[in-house]
Coordinates of C-alpha atoms and ligand atoms in Angstrom, one line a residue:
M24 CA 111.0 113.3 68.6
N25 CA 112.4 110.8 66.1
E26 CA 110.2 108.3 64.3
S27 CA 111.7 104.9 63.7
S28 CA 111.8 104.4 59.9
S29 CA 109.5 101.5 59.5
I30 CA 108.8 98.2 61.1
Q31 CA 111.8 96.0 61.6
E32 CA 112.8 93.3 59.1
D33 CA 112.3 90.5 61.5
S34 CA 109.3 92.1 63.2
V35 CA 106.0 90.5 63.9
S36 CA 106.4 87.0 62.9
Q37 CA 102.9 86.3 63.9
P38 CA 100.1 87.2 61.5
L39 CA 97.9 90.2 62.3
P40 CA 94.2 89.9 63.0
Q41 CA 91.9 89.4 60.1
I42 CA 89.1 91.9 60.2
R43 CA 86.7 92.5 57.3
E44 CA 85.1 95.7 58.6
P45 CA 86.2 98.5 60.9
L46 CA 86.1 97.7 64.6
Q47 CA 84.6 100.8 66.3
F48 CA 84.7 101.3 70.1
P49 CA 82.0 103.0 72.1
A50 CA 81.9 106.8 72.2
G51 CA 84.0 108.1 75.2
F52 CA 86.1 105.0 75.4
F53 CA 89.3 105.8 77.2
W54 CA 92.5 105.3 75.1
G55 CA 95.3 105.7 77.6
V56 CA 98.7 104.6 78.8
S57 CA 99.7 103.7 82.3
T58 CA 102.8 104.7 84.2
A59 CA 104.1 104.6 87.8
A60 CA 105.9 107.2 89.8
H61 CA 109.1 105.3 90.6
Q62 CA 109.4 104.1 87.1
V63 CA 109.1 107.6 85.4
E64 CA 109.8 110.4 87.9
G65 CA 113.5 110.0 88.6
C66 CA 115.5 110.6 91.8
N67 CA 113.0 109.0 94.2
D68 CA 113.9 108.1 97.7
N69 CA 112.0 105.1 98.9
Q70 CA 112.4 101.4 99.8
W71 CA 113.3 100.7 96.1
T72 CA 116.2 103.1 96.3
D73 CA 117.6 101.0 99.1
W74 CA 116.8 97.8 97.2
E75 CA 118.8 99.2 94.3
A76 CA 121.7 100.3 96.6
A77 CA 121.7 96.7 97.9
G78 CA 122.5 95.5 94.4
R79 CA 119.1 93.8 93.9
I80 CA 118.5 95.2 90.4
R81 CA 119.4 92.2 88.2
S82 CA 120.6 94.4 85.3
R83 CA 122.7 96.5 87.7
D84 CA 121.1 99.6 86.2
S85 CA 120.2 102.6 88.2
C86 CA 116.8 104.2 88.1
G87 CA 118.5 107.6 88.0
D88 CA 116.5 110.3 86.3
A89 CA 114.1 107.6 84.9
C90 CA 111.9 109.5 82.3
D91 CA 112.6 112.7 84.1
W92 CA 109.0 113.3 84.9
W93 CA 109.6 115.1 88.1
K94 CA 111.2 117.9 86.1
N95 CA 109.5 117.5 82.8
A96 CA 106.5 115.1 82.6
E97 CA 105.0 117.7 80.3
R98 CA 107.3 116.5 77.4
D99 CA 105.6 113.1 77.5
F100 CA 102.2 114.6 78.1
D101 CA 102.7 116.5 74.8
L102 CA 103.5 113.2 73.1
A103 CA 100.5 111.5 74.6
A104 CA 98.3 114.3 73.4
D105 CA 99.8 114.1 69.9
M106 CA 99.0 110.4 69.9
G107 CA 95.3 111.3 70.5
L108 CA 95.2 109.7 73.9
N109 CA 92.3 110.9 76.2
A110 CA 93.4 109.2 79.4
L111 CA 96.6 108.6 81.3
R112 CA 97.2 106.7 84.5
L113 CA 100.0 107.9 86.8
S114 CA 100.8 107.3 90.5
V115 CA 101.7 109.6 93.3
E116 CA 104.8 108.8 95.2
W117 CA 104.0 108.6 98.9
S118 CA 107.7 109.1 99.9
R119 CA 107.7 112.5 98.2
I120 CA 104.4 113.6 99.8
E121 CA 105.1 112.3 103.3
P122 CA 108.9 111.9 103.5
Q123 CA 108.8 111.6 107.3
E124 CA 105.9 110.2 109.2
G125 CA 103.3 112.9 109.7
Q126 CA 105.3 115.6 107.8
W127 CA 103.9 116.7 104.5
H128 CA 105.8 118.1 101.6
R129 CA 103.7 120.8 100.1
E130 CA 105.9 121.4 97.1
S131 CA 105.4 117.8 96.0
L132 CA 101.6 118.1 96.1
L133 CA 101.9 121.3 94.1
R134 CA 104.0 119.5 91.5
Y135 CA 101.3 116.8 91.2
R136 CA 98.7 119.5 90.9
E137 CA 100.8 121.0 88.1
M138 CA 101.0 117.6 86.4
L139 CA 97.3 116.9 86.6
K140 CA 96.5 120.4 85.3
A141 CA 98.9 119.9 82.4
L142 CA 97.0 116.6 81.5
L143 CA 93.6 118.3 81.7
E144 CA 94.8 121.2 79.5
R145 CA 95.8 118.6 76.9
G146 CA 92.3 117.0 77.0
I147 CA 93.7 114.0 78.8
E148 CA 91.7 112.5 81.8
P149 CA 94.1 111.6 84.6
M150 CA 93.6 108.4 86.6
V151 CA 95.6 108.6 89.8
C152 CA 96.9 105.5 91.6
L153 CA 97.8 106.0 95.3
H154 CA 100.2 103.2 95.7
H155 CA 102.3 101.5 93.0
F156 CA 104.7 99.2 94.8
T157 CA 106.8 101.9 96.6
N158 CA 106.8 102.8 100.3
P159 CA 108.5 105.6 102.2
R160 CA 111.4 104.2 104.2
W161 CA 109.8 105.0 107.5
F162 CA 106.7 102.9 106.5
E163 CA 108.9 100.0 105.2
Q164 CA 110.9 100.1 108.4
K165 CA 107.7 99.6 110.4
G166 CA 106.9 96.4 108.5
A167 CA 104.7 98.1 105.9
F168 CA 101.4 96.4 105.4
L169 CA 102.0 94.0 108.3
N170 CA 102.1 96.8 110.8
S171 CA 98.7 97.2 112.6
D172 CA 98.8 101.0 112.0
A173 CA 99.1 100.6 108.2
G174 CA 95.3 101.2 107.7
K175 CA 95.4 104.4 109.7
L176 CA 98.5 105.7 107.9
L177 CA 97.2 105.0 104.4
E178 CA 93.9 106.4 105.2
R179 CA 95.5 109.7 106.4
F180 CA 97.6 109.7 103.2
T181 CA 94.6 109.1 101.0
R182 CA 92.7 111.9 102.7
R183 CA 95.5 114.3 102.2
V184 CA 96.0 113.5 98.5
V185 CA 92.3 113.6 97.7
E186 CA 91.9 116.9 99.5
E187 CA 94.8 118.4 97.6
L188 CA 94.1 116.9 94.1
G189 CA 90.5 115.9 94.1
D190 CA 89.4 118.9 92.1
L191 CA 91.6 117.7 89.3
C192 CA 90.9 114.0 89.3
R193 CA 87.8 111.8 89.4
H194 CA 89.2 108.4 88.7
W195 CA 91.3 106.8 91.6
V196 CA 93.1 103.5 91.8
T197 CA 93.9 102.7 95.4
F198 CA 96.5 99.9 95.0
N199 CA 98.4 98.6 92.0
E200 CA 98.4 94.8 92.0
P201 CA 98.3 93.8 95.7
N202 CA 98.9 90.2 94.4
V203 CA 102.1 91.1 92.7
Y204 CA 103.4 93.2 95.6
A205 CA 102.7 90.4 98.0
S206 CA 104.0 87.5 95.9
M207 CA 107.1 89.2 94.7
G208 CA 108.0 90.6 98.1
Y209 CA 107.0 87.7 100.4
V210 CA 107.1 84.5 98.3
L211 CA 109.6 85.0 95.4
G212 CA 111.9 87.5 97.2
E213 CA 112.3 89.6 94.1
F214 CA 110.8 92.9 95.5
P215 CA 111.5 94.4 98.9
P216 CA 111.4 93.2 101.6
G217 CA 112.8 90.1 99.8
R218 CA 111.2 87.3 101.8
L219 CA 111.2 83.8 100.3
G220 CA 108.5 81.3 100.6
D221 CA 106.5 83.3 103.2
V222 CA 103.1 82.4 101.8
I223 CA 101.3 83.2 105.1
G224 CA 103.0 86.6 105.2
A225 CA 101.9 87.3 101.6
F226 CA 98.3 86.3 102.4
R227 CA 98.4 88.7 105.5
V228 CA 99.7 91.5 103.3
I229 CA 96.9 90.9 100.8
N230 CA 94.3 91.0 103.5
S231 CA 95.7 94.1 105.0
M232 CA 95.7 95.8 101.6
S233 CA 92.1 94.8 100.9
R234 CA 90.9 96.2 104.2
I235 CA 92.9 99.4 103.5
H236 CA 91.4 99.6 100.0
V237 CA 87.9 99.6 101.6
R238 CA 88.9 102.4 104.0
A239 CA 90.4 104.4 101.1
Y240 CA 87.3 103.8 99.0
H241 CA 85.1 105.4 101.7
V242 CA 87.4 108.3 102.4
I243 CA 87.5 109.2 98.7
H244 CA 83.7 109.0 98.4
E245 CA 83.3 111.1 101.5
L246 CA 85.5 113.8 100.0
Q247 CA 84.3 113.4 96.4
P248 CA 80.9 111.7 96.1
N249 CA 81.1 111.3 92.4
A250 CA 84.5 109.7 92.4
Q251 CA 85.2 106.4 90.6
V252 CA 87.4 104.2 92.7
G253 CA 88.9 100.8 92.0
W254 CA 92.1 98.9 92.2
A255 CA 94.4 97.4 89.6
H256 CA 94.4 93.6 89.6
N257 CA 97.1 91.6 87.8
Y258 CA 95.5 88.6 86.2
I259 CA 97.7 85.8 84.9
Y260 CA 96.3 82.9 82.9
F261 CA 97.8 79.8 84.4
V262 CA 97.6 76.5 82.6
P263 CA 98.8 73.0 83.6
A264 CA 101.9 71.9 81.8
N265 CA 100.2 68.6 81.2
P266 CA 96.4 69.0 81.2
L267 CA 96.1 65.2 81.8
S268 CA 98.2 65.2 84.9
P269 CA 96.1 65.6 88.1
F270 CA 99.3 66.9 89.9
D271 CA 99.8 69.6 87.3
R272 CA 96.2 70.5 87.5
W273 CA 96.3 70.6 91.3
S274 CA 99.4 72.9 91.2
T275 CA 97.7 75.2 88.7
S276 CA 94.6 75.5 90.9
V277 CA 96.8 76.4 93.9
V278 CA 98.8 79.0 92.1
N279 CA 95.6 80.4 90.5
A280 CA 93.8 80.5 93.9
L281 CA 96.7 82.3 95.6
F282 CA 97.6 84.7 92.8
N283 CA 94.4 85.5 91.0
E284 CA 91.8 84.8 93.6
S285 CA 93.1 85.8 97.0
F286 CA 92.4 89.6 96.6
L287 CA 89.8 89.4 93.8
G288 CA 87.7 86.6 95.5
G289 CA 87.9 88.5 98.8
M290 CA 86.6 91.6 97.1
E291 CA 83.9 89.7 95.3
R292 CA 82.4 87.8 98.3
G293 CA 83.7 89.6 101.4
Y294 CA 85.0 86.3 102.7
H295 CA 87.6 83.7 101.9
K296 CA 86.9 80.1 101.0
F297 CA 88.5 77.1 102.5
P298 CA 91.5 76.7 103.2
F299 CA 92.3 80.5 103.1
N300 CA 89.5 81.2 105.7
L301 CA 91.6 79.3 108.3
A302 CA 94.2 82.1 108.1
D303 CA 91.8 85.0 107.6
R304 CA 88.0 85.1 107.2
G305 CA 88.2 88.1 104.9
A306 CA 86.5 91.5 105.1
P307 CA 82.7 91.5 104.7
E308 CA 82.8 95.2 104.1
A309 CA 85.0 94.6 101.0
K310 CA 82.0 93.4 99.0
D311 CA 80.8 96.2 96.7
A312 CA 83.6 98.6 97.8
C313 CA 84.7 99.5 94.3
D314 CA 83.2 101.4 91.4
F315 CA 85.2 99.6 88.8
V316 CA 87.7 96.7 88.5
G317 CA 91.0 97.6 86.8
L318 CA 92.7 94.7 85.1
N319 CA 96.4 94.4 84.3
V320 CA 96.8 91.6 81.8
Y321 CA 100.1 90.4 80.2
S322 CA 100.8 86.7 80.1
R323 CA 99.9 83.1 80.1
L324 CA 102.2 81.0 82.3
H325 CA 102.5 77.2 82.5
V326 CA 102.5 75.2 85.8
R327 CA 104.1 71.9 86.6
F328 CA 103.9 70.0 90.0
D329 CA 107.5 69.8 91.2
L330 CA 108.6 68.5 94.6
R331 CA 111.7 70.6 94.5
E332 CA 109.8 73.9 94.6
K333 CA 109.0 73.8 98.3
S334 CA 108.9 77.5 98.8
Q335 CA 106.3 77.8 96.0
L336 CA 104.0 75.1 97.2
F337 CA 105.5 72.6 94.9
S338 CA 104.6 74.5 91.7
H339 CA 107.1 75.2 89.0
V340 CA 105.8 78.1 86.9
Y341 CA 107.5 78.6 83.5
V342 CA 107.3 79.7 79.9
P343 CA 107.9 77.1 77.2
S344 CA 110.5 78.3 74.7
H345 CA 108.3 77.8 71.6
V346 CA 105.5 80.2 72.6
P347 CA 105.2 83.8 71.3
Q348 CA 107.0 86.1 73.7
G349 CA 108.7 89.4 74.0
D350 CA 112.2 90.0 75.1
S351 CA 113.6 87.9 77.9
G352 CA 114.5 89.1 81.4
I353 CA 118.1 88.9 82.6
D354 CA 117.8 85.3 83.8
R355 CA 114.3 84.2 82.9
P356 CA 111.6 84.8 80.3
Y357 CA 109.0 87.4 81.0
G358 CA 105.9 85.4 80.0
E359 CA 104.0 84.1 77.1
A360 CA 102.4 86.9 75.0
Y361 CA 98.8 85.6 74.8
P362 CA 96.1 88.0 73.6
E363 CA 93.2 85.8 74.8
V364 CA 94.2 86.4 78.4
V365 CA 92.3 89.7 78.2
R366 CA 89.1 87.7 77.6
I367 CA 89.7 85.2 80.4
A368 CA 90.5 88.0 82.8
V369 CA 87.4 90.1 81.8
E370 CA 85.1 87.1 82.1
R371 CA 86.4 86.5 85.6
A372 CA 86.3 90.1 86.8
A373 CA 82.8 90.7 85.4
R374 CA 81.5 88.5 88.2
L375 CA 81.9 91.5 90.5
G376 CA 79.2 93.3 88.4
K377 CA 81.3 96.5 88.0
P378 CA 82.6 98.3 84.9
I379 CA 86.0 97.2 83.8
Y380 CA 89.1 99.1 82.7
I381 CA 92.1 97.4 81.2
L382 CA 94.6 99.4 83.2
E383 CA 97.8 97.7 81.8
N384 CA 98.6 95.5 78.9
G385 CA 101.8 95.3 76.9
V386 CA 105.0 93.4 76.2
P387 CA 108.8 93.9 76.6
D388 CA 109.9 94.3 73.1
A389 CA 112.7 96.7 72.2
E390 CA 112.5 95.9 68.5
D391 CA 108.7 96.0 68.2
R392 CA 108.8 92.4 66.9
I393 CA 105.4 91.3 68.4
R394 CA 103.9 94.4 70.1
P395 CA 101.8 95.4 67.1
W396 CA 100.5 91.8 66.8
L397 CA 99.7 91.7 70.5
L398 CA 98.1 95.1 70.5
L399 CA 95.8 94.4 67.6
N400 CA 94.8 90.9 68.7
T401 CA 94.2 92.1 72.2
L402 CA 92.0 94.9 71.0
K403 CA 90.1 92.6 68.7
E404 CA 89.4 90.4 71.8
L405 CA 88.3 93.4 73.7
H406 CA 86.0 94.6 70.9
G407 CA 84.4 91.2 70.9
L408 CA 83.8 91.3 74.6
I409 CA 82.2 94.8 74.3
E410 CA 80.0 93.5 71.5
N411 CA 79.0 90.6 73.8
G412 CA 77.8 93.1 76.4
Y413 CA 80.7 93.4 78.8
D414 CA 81.0 96.9 80.3
I415 CA 84.6 97.8 79.4
R416 CA 85.3 101.5 79.6
G417 CA 88.9 101.9 78.5
Y418 CA 92.2 100.4 77.5
F419 CA 95.5 101.7 78.9
H420 CA 98.7 100.4 77.3
W421 CA 101.8 99.7 79.4
T422 CA 103.5 102.0 78.7
L423 CA 104.1 105.4 76.9
A424 CA 107.9 105.6 76.9
D425 CA 110.4 102.9 78.1
N426 CA 110.7 103.2 81.8
F427 CA 112.6 101.7 84.7
E428 CA 111.3 98.1 84.9
W429 CA 111.9 97.3 88.6
T430 CA 114.4 94.4 89.1
E431 CA 115.0 94.3 85.3
G432 CA 116.1 98.0 85.2
W433 CA 116.4 99.2 81.7
N434 CA 116.7 95.7 80.3
L435 CA 113.0 95.3 79.4
R436 CA 111.5 97.9 77.2
F437 CA 107.7 98.3 77.3
G438 CA 107.3 101.7 75.6
L439 CA 105.2 102.6 72.6
I440 CA 108.0 105.1 72.4
A441 CA 111.7 104.1 72.8
M442 CA 113.5 106.2 75.3
D443 CA 117.2 106.3 75.8
P444 CA 117.8 107.0 79.6
A445 CA 121.3 108.3 78.9
T446 CA 120.1 111.1 76.5
Q447 CA 116.4 111.2 77.2
V448 CA 115.9 111.0 73.4
R449 CA 112.5 109.6 72.5
T450 CA 111.8 107.7 69.3
M451 CA 108.3 106.5 68.3
R452 CA 108.1 102.8 67.7
P453 CA 105.8 101.5 64.9
S454 CA 103.4 100.3 67.5
G455 CA 103.3 103.9 68.8
S456 CA 102.1 105.2 65.5
L457 CA 99.7 102.3 65.2
Y458 CA 98.2 103.1 68.6
R459 CA 98.0 106.7 67.7
G460 CA 95.9 105.8 64.7
I461 CA 93.6 103.6 66.8
A462 CA 93.1 106.3 69.5
L463 CA 92.3 108.9 66.9
E464 CA 89.9 106.7 65.0
N465 CA 88.4 105.2 68.2
G466 CA 89.0 101.8 66.6
F467 CA 90.8 100.2 63.7
S468 CA 90.0 99.1 60.1
P469 CA 91.4 96.6 57.7
Q470 CA 92.8 99.6 55.7
M471 CA 94.6 100.9 58.7
V472 CA 96.2 97.5 59.4
E473 CA 97.2 97.3 55.7
E474 CA 98.6 100.9 55.8
H475 CA 100.7 100.2 58.9
F476 CA 101.9 96.8 57.7
P477 CA 101.8 96.8 53.9
G478 CA 101.7 93.3 52.4
R479 CA 101.6 91.6 55.8
E480 CA 99.5 88.5 56.2
T481 CA 96.5 89.4 58.2
S482 CA 94.9 86.4 59.7
V483 CA 94.4 85.5 63.3
L484 CA 97.3 83.8 65.1
P485 CA 96.8 80.1 64.8
S486 CA 96.4 79.3 68.5
R487 CA 97.7 75.9 69.5
E488 CA 94.4 75.1 71.1
R489 CA 92.4 75.7 68.1
Ligands
LIG9 C1 103.4 96.6 86.9 C2 104.3 97.6 86.2 C3 105.3 96.9 85.4 C4 104.6 96.1 84.4 C5 105.5 95.4 83.4 C6 103.0 95.5 86.0 O1 102.7 94.3 86.7 O2 102.3 97.2 87.5 O3 104.8 98.4 87.2 O4 106.3 97.8 84.8 O5 103.9 95.1 85.0 O6 106.2 94.3 84.0

């Protein structure tokens, strides 16, 4: 693998964190990366394959071989091991394992066994996610999570996977981001099935997924009593465009309730609050049905009340141009890079009283302009939270090597390692070697920051609120 010479000229315009002494993380802390089957394996055949064929990838890219993991995930596992990582989150692709309803593909399960063994041999603890946005065609055609059989089908799939892989994996993530899956697919129309403005549909999907999560939680524990089971929750920090405007504040609270609270609140209490309880009372059995909460934290977004945004309940969600941010999507910004979001998300999730893993955090940044800044500041926030008694067990960066970013295709690059999909050549970004140092040291020191960024100013980003 190549190593990119040094940090780019124009990189990291934001100052790095000021630390006077080394920040050490607890022994056994997981330093990992997260990935997802469709984004890395290559040549999958699921509802996203159809979405791509229908021309719905904005960049017009093709997922193709992705990072070629189906044939050679081990190449990246070697890199992860060399980076000192002790954990890696990956997902299993349901359409490979059960390509037709009720028909199991043994070779696929064997390949996953091989992959998990390869991780363990390298001293890397696997964390397996059962569902990361993709569905087999036959399930999608039945209406996916809106089909009344969805629970039975997912329970059967979970049982099969855990029976086959359970001896190699103890940490399970049932669903990746039910709130993203539902809002992108049913309100914003950006993920299959591409519905626009169907808020009720999105809410039904969320409720279906939370009931299925509970079933999967119990199946996994039945087969593997010492398993650790959670789900990955995407938490966005929404703020009113004008904090003095009651309209903007109202819009912000609606978006926050729908996006951040619908699944999380249901899991915390086992019931929904007004007005959501008019559509679904929630699932009392959801309360306590997780061993940890996984948090995927990326951005802060701004919300303005806007009568034109009927399909989004009159909320215009946007990123002001002056805020720190990574690379832009094809026709919109990705989000404000905001390290403090990790604190806000952890404080909220801690109300469930369970251990927390940061299961995704990162930024699209091909030139590594702000990734090192974001990484160090986020980890500084995380360290502060741990010092204050929050039970945080690990940090998984999104992601190891550039992978296929859903509707953005290859346009957005989240990797600690740059990956050229045409040649499969990998090149370590400066943030990759920085993360390597952090994982190997189980923390970071002022000397390390200085070594990686000689002569760079090292004070905390002057936040606009401070
Ligand atoms: C998803 C990933 C995605 C990442 C970056 C997360 O919400 O789980 O699949 O690649 O965000 O956009």
